[in-house]
Amino acid sequence: MLVGVGDANGTVLRPDSAQVTRFTPVPGSDHNTVAIDPVTNRIAHRHRVGGTWKYSLYDLATFKAGTFTPLATLTQPAVLTGPTFQGYTSMGQYLYTLDGTAYTYDADGNRTSTSNTYVTSIDWNTGTVYERRLSKAGESLFYREPEGLAVQIPDMSTPAVARLHLGFGSEESLTQTDKKASFYYKDLLV
């Protein structure tokens, strides 16, 4: 897993760039990704080991120092094994995941599917699914494919008042190929 910090906006980082530090928190894992929890200064790490998806939670400062002792490790819940995984983030006690697919259309441009985008919250302390809800955010978008989650702190003086952002890719029509990005947020969380 690579983590990089550029010297300036627009800096291009490559795997061999001096600003890149390589971390291996779980040797032998693949499909490694991370998400930062800016509220608690923790880092969530999604990885696959022997075909099983796992999530680990670390203190960010300790992780950056090269000590990989997880605060918690979860196996991806069974409810997430069938849907199309689209992203995750962590905030406080909960891991949040996003899954679903884009709308489908017939040749005339009529929608033939409904929203199947779900946000799932998983308790880091127990590994159990706390809640799984259908999201209709951006339901009127054409095409609308869920693409990821992120945490935003609108006012750094009150970091506990955070928003969970859902990102969607969309298009204007069946013939347009340029994607648009749309972001929606929830400020009433678990």
CSV table of C-alpha atoms in Angstrom, one decimal:
chain,number,residue,atom,x,y,z
A,1,MET,CA,0.0,0.0,0.0
A,2,LEU,CA,1.4,3.4,-1.0
A,3,VAL,CA,0.7,6.7,0.7
A,4,GLY,CA,2.1,10.0,-0.7
A,5,VAL,CA,2.2,13.6,0.1
A,6,GLY,CA,3.0,16.1,-2.7
A,7,ASP,CA,5.2,19.1,-2.2
A,8,ALA,CA,2.7,21.4,-4.0
A,9,ASN,CA,-0.7,21.3,-5.7
A,10,GLY,CA,-0.4,19.5,-9.0
A,11,THR,CA,2.6,17.4,-8.0
A,12,VAL,CA,2.5,14.1,-9.8
A,13,LEU,CA,3.3,11.2,-7.5
A,14,ARG,CA,4.6,7.8,-8.8
A,15,PRO,CA,5.3,4.7,-6.8
A,16,ASP,CA,9.0,5.5,-6.8
A,17,SER,CA,8.6,9.3,-5.9
A,18,ALA,CA,10.5,10.4,-2.8
A,19,GLN,CA,7.3,11.7,-1.2
A,20,VAL,CA,5.8,8.2,-1.2
A,21,THR,CA,6.1,5.9,1.8
A,22,ARG,CA,5.2,2.2,1.4
A,23,PHE,CA,3.3,0.6,4.3
A,24,THR,CA,2.5,-3.1,4.7
A,25,PRO,CA,0.2,-3.4,7.7
A,26,VAL,CA,-1.1,-6.9,6.7
A,27,PRO,CA,1.6,-8.9,4.9
A,28,GLY,CA,0.2,-11.1,2.2
A,29,SER,CA,-2.9,-9.0,1.7
A,30,ASP,CA,-4.1,-7.6,-1.6
A,31,HIS,CA,-6.6,-5.0,-2.8
A,32,ASN,CA,-5.4,-2.6,0.0
A,33,THR,CA,-7.2,0.7,0.4
A,34,VAL,CA,-7.5,3.2,3.2
A,35,ALA,CA,-9.9,5.8,4.5
A,36,ILE,CA,-9.1,8.5,7.1
A,37,ASP,CA,-11.5,9.3,9.9
A,38,PRO,CA,-10.8,13.0,10.5
A,39,VAL,CA,-13.0,13.1,13.6
A,40,THR,CA,-11.0,10.6,15.6
A,41,ASN,CA,-7.7,10.7,13.7
A,42,ARG,CA,-7.9,7.0,12.8
A,43,ILE,CA,-7.3,5.2,9.5
A,44,ALA,CA,-9.5,2.3,8.3
A,45,HIS,CA,-7.8,-0.3,6.0
A,46,ARG,CA,-9.7,-2.6,3.7
A,47,HIS,CA,-7.8,-5.6,2.4
A,48,ARG,CA,-8.3,-9.1,1.2
A,49,VAL,CA,-6.5,-12.1,2.8
A,50,GLY,CA,-7.0,-15.6,1.3
A,51,GLY,CA,-10.2,-14.4,-0.5
A,52,THR,CA,-11.7,-12.9,2.6
A,53,TRP,CA,-12.4,-9.2,2.8
A,54,LYS,CA,-11.3,-7.6,6.1
A,55,TYR,CA,-11.3,-4.1,7.6
A,56,SER,CA,-8.9,-3.0,10.3
A,57,LEU,CA,-8.9,0.3,12.3
A,58,TYR,CA,-5.7,2.0,13.5
A,59,ASP,CA,-4.7,5.1,15.3
A,60,LEU,CA,-3.4,7.3,12.5
A,61,ALA,CA,-0.3,8.6,14.2
A,62,THR,CA,0.8,5.1,15.3
A,63,PHE,CA,0.1,3.8,11.8
A,64,LYS,CA,2.2,6.5,10.2
A,65,ALA,CA,5.0,5.6,12.6
A,66,GLY,CA,5.0,2.1,11.2
A,67,THR,CA,3.3,0.3,14.1
A,68,PHE,CA,0.4,-1.7,12.8
A,69,THR,CA,-1.5,-2.8,15.9
A,70,PRO,CA,-5.2,-2.6,15.0
A,71,LEU,CA,-7.7,-1.2,17.4
A,72,ALA,CA,-10.3,-3.5,15.7
A,73,THR,CA,-10.5,-5.9,12.8
A,74,LEU,CA,-13.7,-7.0,11.1
A,75,THR,CA,-14.6,-9.5,8.5
A,76,GLN,CA,-16.8,-8.0,5.8
A,77,PRO,CA,-20.4,-8.9,6.8
A,78,ALA,CA,-22.2,-11.4,4.7
A,79,VAL,CA,-24.8,-8.8,3.7
A,80,LEU,CA,-22.1,-7.2,1.6
A,81,THR,CA,-20.9,-10.3,-0.3
A,82,GLY,CA,-23.5,-10.1,-3.1
A,83,PRO,CA,-23.9,-6.4,-3.9
A,84,THR,CA,-21.5,-4.4,-6.0
A,85,PHE,CA,-19.1,-2.7,-3.4
A,86,GLN,CA,-18.6,1.0,-4.2
A,87,GLY,CA,-16.7,2.4,-1.2
A,88,TYR,CA,-16.3,2.8,2.5
A,89,THR,CA,-15.2,5.2,5.2
A,90,SER,CA,-15.0,5.3,9.0
A,91,MET,CA,-16.2,7.8,11.5
A,92,GLY,CA,-16.2,7.3,15.2
A,93,GLN,CA,-17.6,3.9,16.3
A,94,TYR,CA,-18.8,3.0,12.8
A,95,LEU,CA,-17.6,1.8,9.5
A,96,TYR,CA,-19.8,2.9,6.7
A,97,THR,CA,-20.0,1.1,3.3
A,98,LEU,CA,-21.7,1.9,0.0
A,99,ASP,CA,-22.9,-0.6,-2.5
A,100,GLY,CA,-25.1,-0.6,-5.6
A,101,THR,CA,-25.1,-0.3,-9.3
A,102,ALA,CA,-26.1,2.3,-11.9
A,103,TYR,CA,-29.6,2.6,-13.3
A,104,THR,CA,-30.4,0.6,-16.4
A,105,TYR,CA,-32.3,2.0,-19.4
A,106,ASP,CA,-34.0,0.6,-22.5
A,107,ALA,CA,-33.1,1.7,-26.0
A,108,ASP,CA,-35.5,4.7,-25.8
A,109,GLY,CA,-33.9,6.1,-22.7
A,110,ASN,CA,-36.6,4.9,-20.2
A,111,ARG,CA,-35.3,3.8,-16.9
A,112,THR,CA,-35.8,0.0,-16.3
A,113,SER,CA,-34.4,-0.2,-12.7
A,114,THR,CA,-34.8,1.5,-9.4
A,115,SER,CA,-32.3,2.6,-6.8
A,116,ASN,CA,-30.3,-0.3,-5.3
A,117,THR,CA,-27.8,2.0,-3.5
A,118,TYR,CA,-27.4,1.0,0.2
A,119,VAL,CA,-25.4,2.6,3.0
A,120,THR,CA,-24.5,0.1,5.7
A,121,SER,CA,-23.1,1.0,9.2
A,122,ILE,CA,-21.1,-1.6,11.0
A,123,ASP,CA,-20.1,-1.3,14.6
A,124,TRP,CA,-16.3,-1.4,15.0
A,125,ASN,CA,-16.7,-2.7,18.6
A,126,THR,CA,-18.8,-5.7,17.8
A,127,GLY,CA,-18.5,-6.3,14.0
A,128,THR,CA,-22.3,-6.4,13.7
A,129,VAL,CA,-24.3,-4.5,11.1
A,130,TYR,CA,-26.0,-1.7,13.0
A,131,GLU,CA,-28.1,-0.5,10.1
A,132,ARG,CA,-28.5,-1.0,6.4
A,133,ARG,CA,-30.6,1.5,4.5
A,134,LEU,CA,-31.6,2.2,0.9
A,135,SER,CA,-30.4,5.6,-0.2
A,136,LYS,CA,-32.4,7.7,-2.6
A,137,ALA,CA,-30.0,10.5,-2.6
A,138,GLY,CA,-29.7,11.8,-6.2
A,139,GLU,CA,-32.5,9.6,-7.3
A,140,SER,CA,-33.4,11.9,-10.2
A,141,LEU,CA,-29.9,11.8,-11.7
A,142,PHE,CA,-29.7,10.1,-15.2
A,143,TYR,CA,-27.6,6.9,-15.0
A,144,ARG,CA,-26.6,7.5,-11.3
A,145,GLU,CA,-23.9,5.1,-10.2
A,146,PRO,CA,-22.7,5.1,-6.6
A,147,GLU,CA,-19.0,5.8,-6.5
A,148,GLY,CA,-17.8,6.3,-2.9
A,149,LEU,CA,-18.1,7.7,0.6
A,150,ALA,CA,-16.2,10.4,2.6
A,151,VAL,CA,-16.4,12.2,5.8
A,152,GLN,CA,-16.5,16.0,5.8
A,153,ILE,CA,-16.1,18.3,8.8
A,154,PRO,CA,-17.7,21.6,7.8
A,155,ASP,CA,-16.4,23.5,10.8
A,156,MET,CA,-13.1,22.4,12.3
A,157,SER,CA,-14.0,24.0,15.6
A,158,THR,CA,-16.7,21.4,16.1
A,159,PRO,CA,-15.3,18.2,14.5
A,160,ALA,CA,-18.0,16.0,16.0
A,161,VAL,CA,-20.5,17.7,13.7
A,162,ALA,CA,-19.6,15.8,10.6
A,163,ARG,CA,-21.2,14.8,7.4
A,164,LEU,CA,-21.2,11.5,5.5
A,165,HIS,CA,-20.9,12.3,1.8
A,166,LEU,CA,-22.1,9.9,-0.9
A,167,GLY,CA,-20.7,10.3,-4.4
A,168,PHE,CA,-22.4,9.4,-7.6
A,169,GLY,CA,-21.4,9.3,-11.2
A,170,SER,CA,-24.0,10.3,-13.7
A,171,GLU,CA,-24.5,11.3,-17.4
A,172,GLU,CA,-27.0,13.5,-19.2
A,173,SER,CA,-28.2,10.9,-21.7
A,174,LEU,CA,-27.6,7.5,-23.2
A,175,THR,CA,-25.4,9.0,-25.9
A,176,GLN,CA,-23.3,11.2,-23.7
A,177,THR,CA,-20.1,9.6,-22.3
A,178,ASP,CA,-18.8,12.5,-20.2
A,179,LYS,CA,-19.5,11.7,-16.6
A,180,LYS,CA,-20.5,14.2,-13.9
A,181,ALA,CA,-19.8,13.9,-10.2
A,182,SER,CA,-22.6,14.6,-7.8
A,183,PHE,CA,-22.2,14.7,-4.0
A,184,TYR,CA,-24.9,14.4,-1.3
A,185,TYR,CA,-24.5,14.3,2.4
A,186,LYS,CA,-26.2,13.0,5.5
A,187,ASP,CA,-25.7,14.9,8.7
A,188,LEU,CA,-28.0,12.8,10.8
A,189,LEU,CA,-25.9,9.7,11.4
A,190,VAL,CA,-26.0,6.7,13.7
